Tab-separated table of C-alpha atoms in Angstrom:
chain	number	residue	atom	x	y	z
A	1	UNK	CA	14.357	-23.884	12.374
A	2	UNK	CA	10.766	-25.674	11.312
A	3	UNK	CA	8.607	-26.302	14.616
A	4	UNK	CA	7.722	-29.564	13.196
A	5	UNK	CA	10.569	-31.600	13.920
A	6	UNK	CA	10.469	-34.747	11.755
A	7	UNK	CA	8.101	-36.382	8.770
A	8	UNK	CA	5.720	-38.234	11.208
A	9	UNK	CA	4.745	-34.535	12.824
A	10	UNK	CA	4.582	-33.186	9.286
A	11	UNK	CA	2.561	-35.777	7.625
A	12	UNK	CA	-0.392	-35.660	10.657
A	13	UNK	CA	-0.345	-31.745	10.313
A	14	UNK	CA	-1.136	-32.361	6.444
A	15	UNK	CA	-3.992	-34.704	7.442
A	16	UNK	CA	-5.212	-31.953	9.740
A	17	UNK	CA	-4.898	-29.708	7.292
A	18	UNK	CA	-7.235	-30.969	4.868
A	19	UNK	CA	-5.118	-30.569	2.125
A	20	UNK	CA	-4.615	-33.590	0.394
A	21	UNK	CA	-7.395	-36.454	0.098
A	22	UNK	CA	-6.900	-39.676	2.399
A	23	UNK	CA	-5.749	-42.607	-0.204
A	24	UNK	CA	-2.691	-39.546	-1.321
A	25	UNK	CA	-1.983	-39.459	2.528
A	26	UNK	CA	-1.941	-43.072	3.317
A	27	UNK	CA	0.297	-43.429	0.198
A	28	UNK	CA	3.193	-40.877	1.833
A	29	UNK	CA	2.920	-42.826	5.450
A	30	UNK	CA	4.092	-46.036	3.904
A	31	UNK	CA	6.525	-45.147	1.089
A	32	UNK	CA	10.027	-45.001	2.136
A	33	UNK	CA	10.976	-42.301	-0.297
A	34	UNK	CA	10.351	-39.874	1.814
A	35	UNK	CA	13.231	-38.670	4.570
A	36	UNK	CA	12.469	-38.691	7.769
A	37	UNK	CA	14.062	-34.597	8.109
A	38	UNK	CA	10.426	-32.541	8.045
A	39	UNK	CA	12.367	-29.668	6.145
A	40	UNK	CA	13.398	-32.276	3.592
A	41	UNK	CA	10.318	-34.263	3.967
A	42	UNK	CA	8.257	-30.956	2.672
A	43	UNK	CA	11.167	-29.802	0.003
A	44	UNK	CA	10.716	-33.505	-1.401
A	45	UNK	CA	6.051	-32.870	-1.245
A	46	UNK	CA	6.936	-29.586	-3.239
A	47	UNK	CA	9.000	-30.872	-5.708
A	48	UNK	CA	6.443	-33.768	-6.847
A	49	UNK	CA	3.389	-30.943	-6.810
A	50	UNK	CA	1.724	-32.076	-3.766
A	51	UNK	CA	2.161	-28.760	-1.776
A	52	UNK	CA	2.873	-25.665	-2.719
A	53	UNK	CA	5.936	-23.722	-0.927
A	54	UNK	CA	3.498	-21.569	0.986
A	55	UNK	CA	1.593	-24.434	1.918
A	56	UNK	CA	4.841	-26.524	3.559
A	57	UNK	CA	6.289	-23.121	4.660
A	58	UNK	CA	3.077	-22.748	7.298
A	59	UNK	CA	2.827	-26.802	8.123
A	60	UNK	CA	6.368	-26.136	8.965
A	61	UNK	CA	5.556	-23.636	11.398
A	62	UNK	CA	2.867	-26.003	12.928
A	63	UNK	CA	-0.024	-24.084	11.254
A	64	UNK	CA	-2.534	-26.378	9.956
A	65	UNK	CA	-5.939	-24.338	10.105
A	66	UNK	CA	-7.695	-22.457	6.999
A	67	UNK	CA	-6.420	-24.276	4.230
A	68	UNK	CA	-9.660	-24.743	2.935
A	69	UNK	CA	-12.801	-23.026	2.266
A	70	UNK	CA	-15.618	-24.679	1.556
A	71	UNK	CA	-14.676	-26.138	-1.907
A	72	UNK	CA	-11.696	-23.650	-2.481
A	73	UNK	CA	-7.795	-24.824	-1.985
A	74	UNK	CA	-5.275	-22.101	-0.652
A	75	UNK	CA	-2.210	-22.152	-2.538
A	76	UNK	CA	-0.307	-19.009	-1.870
A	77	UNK	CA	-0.699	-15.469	-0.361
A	78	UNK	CA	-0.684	-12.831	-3.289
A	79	UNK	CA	-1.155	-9.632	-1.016
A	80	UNK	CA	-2.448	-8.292	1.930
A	81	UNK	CA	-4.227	-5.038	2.810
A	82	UNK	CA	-6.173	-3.261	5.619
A	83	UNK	CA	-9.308	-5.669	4.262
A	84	UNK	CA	-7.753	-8.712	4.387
A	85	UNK	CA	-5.339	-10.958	2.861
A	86	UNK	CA	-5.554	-12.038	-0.448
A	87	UNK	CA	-4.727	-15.965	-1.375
A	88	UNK	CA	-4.050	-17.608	-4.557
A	89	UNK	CA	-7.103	-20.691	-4.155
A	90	UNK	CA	-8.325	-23.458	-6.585
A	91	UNK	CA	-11.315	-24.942	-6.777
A	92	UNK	CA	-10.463	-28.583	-5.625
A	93	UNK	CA	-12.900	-30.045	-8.602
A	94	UNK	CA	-13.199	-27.834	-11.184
A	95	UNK	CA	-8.905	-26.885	-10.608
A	96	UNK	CA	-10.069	-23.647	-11.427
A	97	UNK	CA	-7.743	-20.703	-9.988
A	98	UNK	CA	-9.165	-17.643	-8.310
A	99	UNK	CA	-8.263	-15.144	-5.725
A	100	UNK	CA	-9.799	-15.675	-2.683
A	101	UNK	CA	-9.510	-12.968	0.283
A	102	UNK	CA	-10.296	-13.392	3.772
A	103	UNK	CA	-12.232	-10.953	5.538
A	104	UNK	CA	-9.329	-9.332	8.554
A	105	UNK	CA	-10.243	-10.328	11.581
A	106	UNK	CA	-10.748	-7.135	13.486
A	107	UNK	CA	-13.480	-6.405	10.711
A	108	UNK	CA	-14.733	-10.238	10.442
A	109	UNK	CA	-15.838	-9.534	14.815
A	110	UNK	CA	-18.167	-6.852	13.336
A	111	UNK	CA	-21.457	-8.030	12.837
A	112	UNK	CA	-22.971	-5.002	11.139
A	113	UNK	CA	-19.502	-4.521	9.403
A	114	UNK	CA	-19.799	-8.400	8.088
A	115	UNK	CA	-23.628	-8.243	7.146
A	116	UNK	CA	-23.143	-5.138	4.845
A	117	UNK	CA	-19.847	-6.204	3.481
A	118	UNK	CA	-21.258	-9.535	2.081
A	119	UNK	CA	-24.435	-7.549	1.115
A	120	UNK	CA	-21.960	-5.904	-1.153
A	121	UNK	CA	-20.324	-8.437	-2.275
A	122	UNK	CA	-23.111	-10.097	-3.324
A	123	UNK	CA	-24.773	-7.331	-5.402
A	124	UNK	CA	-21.454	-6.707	-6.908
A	125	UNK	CA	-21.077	-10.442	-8.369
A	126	UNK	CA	-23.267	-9.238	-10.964
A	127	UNK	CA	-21.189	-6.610	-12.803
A	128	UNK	CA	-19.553	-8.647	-15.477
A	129	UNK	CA	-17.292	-6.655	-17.616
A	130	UNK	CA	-13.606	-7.031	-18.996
A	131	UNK	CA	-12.419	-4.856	-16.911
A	132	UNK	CA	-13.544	-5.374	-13.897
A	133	UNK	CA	-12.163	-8.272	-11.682
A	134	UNK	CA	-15.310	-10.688	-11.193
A	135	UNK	CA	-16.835	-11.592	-7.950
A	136	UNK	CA	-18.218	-15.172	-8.228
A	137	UNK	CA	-18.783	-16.169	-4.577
A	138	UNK	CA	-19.125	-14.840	-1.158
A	139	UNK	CA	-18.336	-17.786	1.831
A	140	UNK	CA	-17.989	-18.359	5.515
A	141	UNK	CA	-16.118	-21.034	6.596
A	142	UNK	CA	-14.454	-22.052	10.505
A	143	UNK	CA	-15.784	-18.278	11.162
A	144	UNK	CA	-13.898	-16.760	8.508
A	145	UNK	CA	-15.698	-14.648	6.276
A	146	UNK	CA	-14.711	-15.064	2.293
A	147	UNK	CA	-14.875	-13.343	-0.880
A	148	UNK	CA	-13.933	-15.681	-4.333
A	149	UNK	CA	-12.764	-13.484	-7.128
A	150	UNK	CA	-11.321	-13.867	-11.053
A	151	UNK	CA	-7.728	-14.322	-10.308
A	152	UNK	CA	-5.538	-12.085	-12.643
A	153	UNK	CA	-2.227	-13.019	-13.393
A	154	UNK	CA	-0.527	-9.393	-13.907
A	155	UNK	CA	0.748	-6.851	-11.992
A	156	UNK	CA	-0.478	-3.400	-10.207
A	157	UNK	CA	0.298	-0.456	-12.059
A	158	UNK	CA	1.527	1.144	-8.154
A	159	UNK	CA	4.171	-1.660	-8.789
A	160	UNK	CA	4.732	-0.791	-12.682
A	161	UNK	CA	5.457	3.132	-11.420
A	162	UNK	CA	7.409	1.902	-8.636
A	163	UNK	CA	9.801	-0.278	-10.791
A	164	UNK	CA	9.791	1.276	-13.970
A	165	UNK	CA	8.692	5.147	-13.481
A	166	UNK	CA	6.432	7.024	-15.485
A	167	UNK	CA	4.179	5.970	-18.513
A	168	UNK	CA	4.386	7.867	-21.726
A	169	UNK	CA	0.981	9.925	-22.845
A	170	UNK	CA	0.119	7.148	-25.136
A	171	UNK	CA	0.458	4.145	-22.664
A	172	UNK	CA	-1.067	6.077	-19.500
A	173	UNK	CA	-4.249	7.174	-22.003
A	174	UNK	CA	-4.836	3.851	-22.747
A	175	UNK	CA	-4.715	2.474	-19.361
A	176	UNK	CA	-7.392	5.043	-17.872
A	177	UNK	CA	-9.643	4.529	-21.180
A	178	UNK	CA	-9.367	0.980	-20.034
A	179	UNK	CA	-10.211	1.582	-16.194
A	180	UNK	CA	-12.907	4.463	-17.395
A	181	UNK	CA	-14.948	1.482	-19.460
A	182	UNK	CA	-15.381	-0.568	-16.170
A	183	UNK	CA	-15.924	2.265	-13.922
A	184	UNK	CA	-18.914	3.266	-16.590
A	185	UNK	CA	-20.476	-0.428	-16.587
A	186	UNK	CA	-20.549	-0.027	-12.592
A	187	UNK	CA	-21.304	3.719	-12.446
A	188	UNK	CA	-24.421	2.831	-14.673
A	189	UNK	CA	-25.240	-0.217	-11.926
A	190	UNK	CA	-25.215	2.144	-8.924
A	191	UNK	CA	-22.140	1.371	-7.980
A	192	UNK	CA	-19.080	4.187	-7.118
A	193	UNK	CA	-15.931	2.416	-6.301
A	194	UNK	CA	-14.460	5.018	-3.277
A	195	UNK	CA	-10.729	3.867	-3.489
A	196	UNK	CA	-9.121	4.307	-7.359
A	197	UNK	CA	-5.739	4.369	-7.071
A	198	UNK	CA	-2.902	2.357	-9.260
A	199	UNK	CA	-2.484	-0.049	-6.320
A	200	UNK	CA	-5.978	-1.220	-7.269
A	201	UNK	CA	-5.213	-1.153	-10.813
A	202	UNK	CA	-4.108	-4.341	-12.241
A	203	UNK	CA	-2.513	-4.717	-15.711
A	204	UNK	CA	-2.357	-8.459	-17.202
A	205	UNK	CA	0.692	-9.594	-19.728
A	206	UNK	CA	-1.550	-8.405	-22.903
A	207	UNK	CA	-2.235	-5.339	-22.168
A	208	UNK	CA	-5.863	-5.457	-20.201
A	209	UNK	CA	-6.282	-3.055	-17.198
A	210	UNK	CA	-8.555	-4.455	-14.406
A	211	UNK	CA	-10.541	-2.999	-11.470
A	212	UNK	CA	-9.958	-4.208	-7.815
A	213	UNK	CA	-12.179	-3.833	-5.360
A	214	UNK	CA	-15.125	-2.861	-7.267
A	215	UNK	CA	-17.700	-2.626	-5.179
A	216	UNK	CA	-16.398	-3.931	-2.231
A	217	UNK	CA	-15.146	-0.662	-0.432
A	218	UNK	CA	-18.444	1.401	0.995
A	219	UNK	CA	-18.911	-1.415	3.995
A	220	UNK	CA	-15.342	-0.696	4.602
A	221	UNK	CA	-14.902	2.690	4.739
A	222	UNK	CA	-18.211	3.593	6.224
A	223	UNK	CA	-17.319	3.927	9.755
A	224	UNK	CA	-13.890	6.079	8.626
A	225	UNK	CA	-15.945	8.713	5.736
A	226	UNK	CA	-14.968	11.680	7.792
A	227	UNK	CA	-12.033	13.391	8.301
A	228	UNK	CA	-10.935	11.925	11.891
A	229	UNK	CA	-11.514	8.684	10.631
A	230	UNK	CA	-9.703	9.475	7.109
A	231	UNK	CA	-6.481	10.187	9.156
A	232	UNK	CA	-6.675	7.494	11.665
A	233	UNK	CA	-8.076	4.445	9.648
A	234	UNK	CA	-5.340	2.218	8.516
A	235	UNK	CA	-7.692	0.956	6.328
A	236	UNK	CA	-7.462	3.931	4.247
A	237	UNK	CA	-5.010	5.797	4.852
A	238	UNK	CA	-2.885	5.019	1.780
A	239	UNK	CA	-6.141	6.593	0.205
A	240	UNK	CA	-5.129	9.815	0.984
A	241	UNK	CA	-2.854	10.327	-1.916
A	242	UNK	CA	-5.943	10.029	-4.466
A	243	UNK	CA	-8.965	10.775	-2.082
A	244	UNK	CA	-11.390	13.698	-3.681
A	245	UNK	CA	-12.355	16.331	-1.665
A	246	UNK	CA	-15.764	15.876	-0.948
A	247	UNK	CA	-14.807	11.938	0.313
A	248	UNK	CA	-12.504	13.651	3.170
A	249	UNK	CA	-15.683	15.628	4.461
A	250	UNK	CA	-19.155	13.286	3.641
A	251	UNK	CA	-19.657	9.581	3.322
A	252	UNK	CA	-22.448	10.429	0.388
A	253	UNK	CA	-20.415	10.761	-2.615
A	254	UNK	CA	-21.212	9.932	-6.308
A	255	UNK	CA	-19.148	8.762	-9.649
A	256	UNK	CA	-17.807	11.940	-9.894
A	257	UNK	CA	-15.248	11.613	-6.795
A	258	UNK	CA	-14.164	8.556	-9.111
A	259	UNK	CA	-13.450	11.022	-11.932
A	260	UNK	CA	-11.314	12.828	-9.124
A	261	UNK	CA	-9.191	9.895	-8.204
A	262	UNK	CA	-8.467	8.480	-11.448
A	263	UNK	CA	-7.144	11.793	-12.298
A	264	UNK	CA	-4.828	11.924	-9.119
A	265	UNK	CA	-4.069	8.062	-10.414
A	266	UNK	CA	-3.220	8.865	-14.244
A	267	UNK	CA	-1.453	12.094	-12.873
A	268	UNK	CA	1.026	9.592	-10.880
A	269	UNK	CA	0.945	7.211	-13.816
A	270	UNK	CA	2.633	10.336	-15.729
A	271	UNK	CA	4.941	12.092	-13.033
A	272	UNK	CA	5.750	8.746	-11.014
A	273	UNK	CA	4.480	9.953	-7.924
A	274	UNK	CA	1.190	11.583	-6.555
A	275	UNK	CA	-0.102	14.987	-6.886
A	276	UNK	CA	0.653	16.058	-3.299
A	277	UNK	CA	3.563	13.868	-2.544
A	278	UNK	CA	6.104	14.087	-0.233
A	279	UNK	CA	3.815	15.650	2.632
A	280	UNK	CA	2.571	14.797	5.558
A	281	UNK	CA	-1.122	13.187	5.397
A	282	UNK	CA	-3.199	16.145	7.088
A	283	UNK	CA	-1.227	18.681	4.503
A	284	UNK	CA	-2.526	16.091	1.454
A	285	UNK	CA	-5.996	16.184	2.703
A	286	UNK	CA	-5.859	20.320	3.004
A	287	UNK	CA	-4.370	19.940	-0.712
A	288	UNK	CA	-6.927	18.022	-1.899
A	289	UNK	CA	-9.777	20.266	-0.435
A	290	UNK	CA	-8.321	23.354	-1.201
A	291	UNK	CA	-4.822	23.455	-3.255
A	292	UNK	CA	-3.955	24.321	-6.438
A	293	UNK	CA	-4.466	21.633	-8.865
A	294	UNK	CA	-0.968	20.637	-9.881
A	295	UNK	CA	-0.397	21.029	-13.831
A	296	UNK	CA	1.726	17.824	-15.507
A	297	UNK	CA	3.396	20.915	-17.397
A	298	UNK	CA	4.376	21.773	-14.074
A	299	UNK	CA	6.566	18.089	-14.298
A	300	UNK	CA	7.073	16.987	-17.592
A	301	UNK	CA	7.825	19.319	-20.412
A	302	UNK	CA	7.169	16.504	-23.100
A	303	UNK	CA	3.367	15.621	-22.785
A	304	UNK	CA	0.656	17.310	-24.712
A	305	UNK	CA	-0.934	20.701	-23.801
A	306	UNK	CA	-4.319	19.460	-23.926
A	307	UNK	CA	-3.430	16.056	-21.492
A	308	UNK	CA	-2.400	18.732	-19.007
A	309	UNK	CA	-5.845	20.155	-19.019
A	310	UNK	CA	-7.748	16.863	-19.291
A	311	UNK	CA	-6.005	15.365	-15.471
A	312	UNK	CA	-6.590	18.914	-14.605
A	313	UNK	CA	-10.788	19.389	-15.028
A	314	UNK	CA	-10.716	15.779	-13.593
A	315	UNK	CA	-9.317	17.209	-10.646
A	316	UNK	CA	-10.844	20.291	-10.345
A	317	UNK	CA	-11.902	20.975	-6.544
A	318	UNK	CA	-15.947	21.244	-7.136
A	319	UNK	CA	-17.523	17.988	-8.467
A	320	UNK	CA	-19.781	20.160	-10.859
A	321	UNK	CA	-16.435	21.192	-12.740
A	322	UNK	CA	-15.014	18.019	-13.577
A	323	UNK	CA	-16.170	15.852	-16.076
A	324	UNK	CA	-19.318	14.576	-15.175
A	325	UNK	CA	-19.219	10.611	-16.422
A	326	UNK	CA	-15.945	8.464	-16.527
A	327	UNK	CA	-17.220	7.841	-20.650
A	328	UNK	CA	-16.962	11.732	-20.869
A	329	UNK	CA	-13.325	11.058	-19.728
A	330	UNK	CA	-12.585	8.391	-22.438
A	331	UNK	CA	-13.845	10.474	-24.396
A	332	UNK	CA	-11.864	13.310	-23.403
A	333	UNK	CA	-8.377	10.793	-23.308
A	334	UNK	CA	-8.653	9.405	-26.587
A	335	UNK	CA	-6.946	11.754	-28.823
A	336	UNK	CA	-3.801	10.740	-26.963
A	337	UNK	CA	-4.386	7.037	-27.861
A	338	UNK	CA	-2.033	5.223	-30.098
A	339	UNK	CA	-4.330	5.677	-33.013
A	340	UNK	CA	-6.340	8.963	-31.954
A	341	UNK	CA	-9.219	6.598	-30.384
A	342	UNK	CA	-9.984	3.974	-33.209
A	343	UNK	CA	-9.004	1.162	-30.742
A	344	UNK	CA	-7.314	1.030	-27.606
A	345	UNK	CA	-5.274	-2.774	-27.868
A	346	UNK	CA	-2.322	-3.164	-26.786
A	347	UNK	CA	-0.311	-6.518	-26.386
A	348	UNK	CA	1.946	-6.475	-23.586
A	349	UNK	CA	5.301	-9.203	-24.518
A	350	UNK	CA	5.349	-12.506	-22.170
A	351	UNK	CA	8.819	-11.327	-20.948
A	352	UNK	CA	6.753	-8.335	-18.320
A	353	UNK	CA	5.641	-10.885	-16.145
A	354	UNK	CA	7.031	-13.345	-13.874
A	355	UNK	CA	4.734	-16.068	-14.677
A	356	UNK	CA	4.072	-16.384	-18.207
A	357	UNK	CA	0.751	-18.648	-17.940
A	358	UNK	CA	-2.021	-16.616	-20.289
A	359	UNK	CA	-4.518	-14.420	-18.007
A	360	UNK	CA	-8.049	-14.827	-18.066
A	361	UNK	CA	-9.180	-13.247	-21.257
A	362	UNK	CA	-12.264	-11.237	-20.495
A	363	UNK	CA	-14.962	-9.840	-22.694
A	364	UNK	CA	-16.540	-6.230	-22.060
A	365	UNK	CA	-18.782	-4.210	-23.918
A	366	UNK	CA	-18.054	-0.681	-25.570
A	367	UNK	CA	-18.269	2.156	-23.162
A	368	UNK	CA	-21.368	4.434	-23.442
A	369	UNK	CA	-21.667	7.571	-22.375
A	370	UNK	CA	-24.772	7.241	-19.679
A	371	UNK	CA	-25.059	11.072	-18.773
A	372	UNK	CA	-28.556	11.187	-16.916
A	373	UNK	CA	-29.386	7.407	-17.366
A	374	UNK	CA	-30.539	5.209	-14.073
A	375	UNK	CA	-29.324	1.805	-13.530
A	376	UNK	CA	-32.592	0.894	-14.608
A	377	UNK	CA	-32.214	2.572	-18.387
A	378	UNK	CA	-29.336	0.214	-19.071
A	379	UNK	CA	-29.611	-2.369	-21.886
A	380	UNK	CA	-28.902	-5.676	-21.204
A	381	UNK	CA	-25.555	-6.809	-22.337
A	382	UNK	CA	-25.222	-9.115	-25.490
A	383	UNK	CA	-24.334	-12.644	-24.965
A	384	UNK	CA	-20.954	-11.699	-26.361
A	385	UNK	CA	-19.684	-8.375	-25.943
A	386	UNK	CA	-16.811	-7.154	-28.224
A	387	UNK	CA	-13.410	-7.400	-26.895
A	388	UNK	CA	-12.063	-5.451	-23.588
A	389	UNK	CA	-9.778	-2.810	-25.136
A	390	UNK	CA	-5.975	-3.334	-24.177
A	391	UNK	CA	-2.726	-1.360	-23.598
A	392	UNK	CA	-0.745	-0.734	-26.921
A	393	UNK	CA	3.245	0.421	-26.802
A	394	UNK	CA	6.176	-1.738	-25.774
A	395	UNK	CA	6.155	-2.955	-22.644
A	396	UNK	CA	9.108	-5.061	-22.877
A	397	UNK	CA	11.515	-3.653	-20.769
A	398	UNK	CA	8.683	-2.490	-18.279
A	399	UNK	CA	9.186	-5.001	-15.286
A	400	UNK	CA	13.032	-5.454	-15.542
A	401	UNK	CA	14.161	-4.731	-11.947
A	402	UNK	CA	17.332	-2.238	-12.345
A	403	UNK	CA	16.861	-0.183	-15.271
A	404	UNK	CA	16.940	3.594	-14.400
A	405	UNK	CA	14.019	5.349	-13.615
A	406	UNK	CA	12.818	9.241	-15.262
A	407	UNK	CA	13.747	12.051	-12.654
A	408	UNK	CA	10.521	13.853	-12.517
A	409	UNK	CA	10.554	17.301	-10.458
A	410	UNK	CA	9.034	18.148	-7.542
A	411	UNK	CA	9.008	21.279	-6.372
A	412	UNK	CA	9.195	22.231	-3.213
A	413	UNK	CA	5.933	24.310	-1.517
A	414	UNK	CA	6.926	26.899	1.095
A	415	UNK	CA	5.431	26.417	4.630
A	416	UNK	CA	4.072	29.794	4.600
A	417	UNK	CA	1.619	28.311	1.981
A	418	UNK	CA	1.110	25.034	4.378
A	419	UNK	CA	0.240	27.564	7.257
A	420	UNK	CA	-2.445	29.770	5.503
A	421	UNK	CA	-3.494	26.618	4.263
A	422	UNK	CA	-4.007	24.953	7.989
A	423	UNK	CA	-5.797	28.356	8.792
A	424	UNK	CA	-7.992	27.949	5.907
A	425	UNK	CA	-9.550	24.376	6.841
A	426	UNK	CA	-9.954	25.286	10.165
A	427	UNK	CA	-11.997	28.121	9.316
A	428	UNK	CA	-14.615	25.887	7.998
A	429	UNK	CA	-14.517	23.240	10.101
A	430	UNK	CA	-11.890	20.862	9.330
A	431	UNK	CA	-10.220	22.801	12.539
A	432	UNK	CA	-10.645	19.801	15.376
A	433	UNK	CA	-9.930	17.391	13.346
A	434	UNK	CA	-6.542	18.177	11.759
A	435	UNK	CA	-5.637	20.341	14.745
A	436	UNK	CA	-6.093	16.924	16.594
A	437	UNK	CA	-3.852	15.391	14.734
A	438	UNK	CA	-1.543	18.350	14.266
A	439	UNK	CA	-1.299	18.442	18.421
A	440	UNK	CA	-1.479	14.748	18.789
């Protein structure tokens, strides 16, 4: 039952909430269209586009507060994560839509948290590629901290596996070409993103992959870089499933424990789940650090031979033996392209998402392999950079809830192996930690 009882409550919450302008307010106190019912009263305000149903849903409630940010219009909540929560916002002159997420409030009462976090933020406004989501303003408003972001209008590709199952080669070498050419644009900035996994891997109706987060995780996860704080942080702890092993043991990592996780991330993209699933988190974290690298052959008999060994070297334990740049990767990937690397577009059909309104088209410029280059040897980008490469294959039947999902695998690993294992970590100091939480 609404808290707000009837439309006079309702219609002084909306003027408290800032949400519509004055002569649109004084024009709902004096019609009589409007029942008197505040349920009603709100149904009716939806239906003729003056709120949204997220925005009557919290008046309801009697929540009138943060509604606005400076000149940015909260229309929905689109997620929500150990940062923040995310919103669906408009600028209320331009009408422009963007994501906007608000800073949680246990890491908004950090001062030193807040300071480096928008010191982030800011530096990462300027990477401007395709395939990265854009940061165009950092805000502070009623003593909530703000970041404004491109809004895409797609999906995650954690919520593609989790509906749909398992990519073929083609489709999951496209999407990591795609996420390798924006990691390379940052990695040549100075930036390493910390956190690639599929939930922060977005995929729009046509086909173009984007990067979350980019940028915006070192503030976050600086306090939680070792081990203790890998297994206690809520922040993170999803993180565990694609976290390399030198991020479980040092806060000083570089592009190559990027390389790591987008392997574990196009491994899961192939199998449906991640390499060490299934386990409890302090047996991931020993996997990560000192496991055998699981083989997709291992999983599915159908994908190439040399794919197998491609996720594999991106994996490998020691940061020296994996690739050493994410364009080395592309690289690496594009043989299993839909046209052995000549272009990477791909068109997803309208019918994949639930809101068919187009995406913001991007533009990005063609990856480059920067092996021993400084931010400072990078060319400036043209005015207009060629085309961000998209996902080809048919994606038509990719979102439709209900249709059976590949049985992948997954074999079992004897706790005689999860013992010696234990043993192992402790011997080099992992020991109080994971003991710790072993005991605890």
């Amino acid at each position: 039952m609404p808290t707000v009882a009837n439309r006079s409550e309702f219609l002084s919450l909306l003027a408290e909430s800032k949400l519509v302008d004055e002569d649109v307010l004084t024009r709902l106190r004096t019609t009589a269209d409007l029942p008197d019912n505040s349920g009603e009263c709100a149904e009716q305000l939806i239906q003729q586009g003056v709120l949204t149903r997220f925005q009557s849903k919290q008046l309801l409630a009697g929540k009138f507060r943060g509604f606005v940010l400076g000149p940015y219009r909260l229309l929905d909540q689109i997620g929500k994560g150990g940062m923040g929560t995310v919103y669906l916002g408009e600028h209320a002159t331009l009408k422009r839509r963007v994501a906007v997420k608000v800073l949680a409030r246990e890491l908004a009462e950090n001062k030193i948290s807040v300071e480096r976090f928008l010191r982030e933020a800011r530096s990462a406004s300027a990477l401007t590629h395709g395939n990265i989501v854009r940061v165009h303003h950092v805000g502070q408003a009623v003593g909530t901290h703000y970041i404004v972001m491109e809004y895409v209008d797609g999906v995650t590709l954690e919520q593609v596996v989790d509906r749909k199952g398992p990519f073929s080669a083609t489709e999951a070498a496209q999407i990591a070409v795609q996420a390798a050419a924006g990691l390379q644009h940052a990695h040549e900035r100075g930036f390493v993103h910390r956190d690639i996994k599929p939930e922060n891997l977005m995929i729009t109706k046509n086909g173009t992959v984007k990067v979350l987060d980019m940028g915006l995780t070192k503030s976050i996860q600086s306090s939680s870089d070792n081990l203790t704080g890998v297994l206690n942080s809520k922040a993170i702890l999803g993180t565990i499933d694609y976290l390399s092993p030198e991020q479980g043991l040092q806060s000083d990592v570089d592009a190559r424990s990027d390389i790591y996780s987008l392997g574990a991330t196009l491994f899961t993209l192939l199998t449906g789940h991640s390499p060490y699933d299934g386990v409890p988190a302090q047996q991931k974290l020993m996997q990560h650090q000192f496991g055998k690298v699981p083989l997709l052959s291992e999983f599915r008999s159908d994908l190439p031979e040399g794919l197998t060994a491609v996720v594999a070297k991106m994996m490998a334990k020691q940061p020296g033996e994996r690739f050493q740049t994410v364009a080395e990767v592309a690289d690496a990937l594009m043989p299993w392209t839909a046209d052995g690397g000549r272009s990477a577009n791909i068109t997803l059909p309208s019918r994949v998402m639930a809101n068919p309104n187009a995406a913001n088209q991007s533009q990005t410029p063609t990856i480059r392999d920067a092996a021993g280059k400084t931010s400072s040897d990078v060319p400036p980008q043209p005015a207009q950079p060629p085309a961000a490469p998209k996902v080809k294959g048919d994606f038509e039947e990719l979102f439709v809830v209900g249709s059976p999902r590949p049985v992948v695998a997954r074999p079992g690993i004897p706790p005689k192996v999860w013992g010696l294992l234990v043993i192992l970590g402790v011997s080099i100091g992992l020991g109080a930690a994971i003991a710790a939480f072993l005991l605890g």
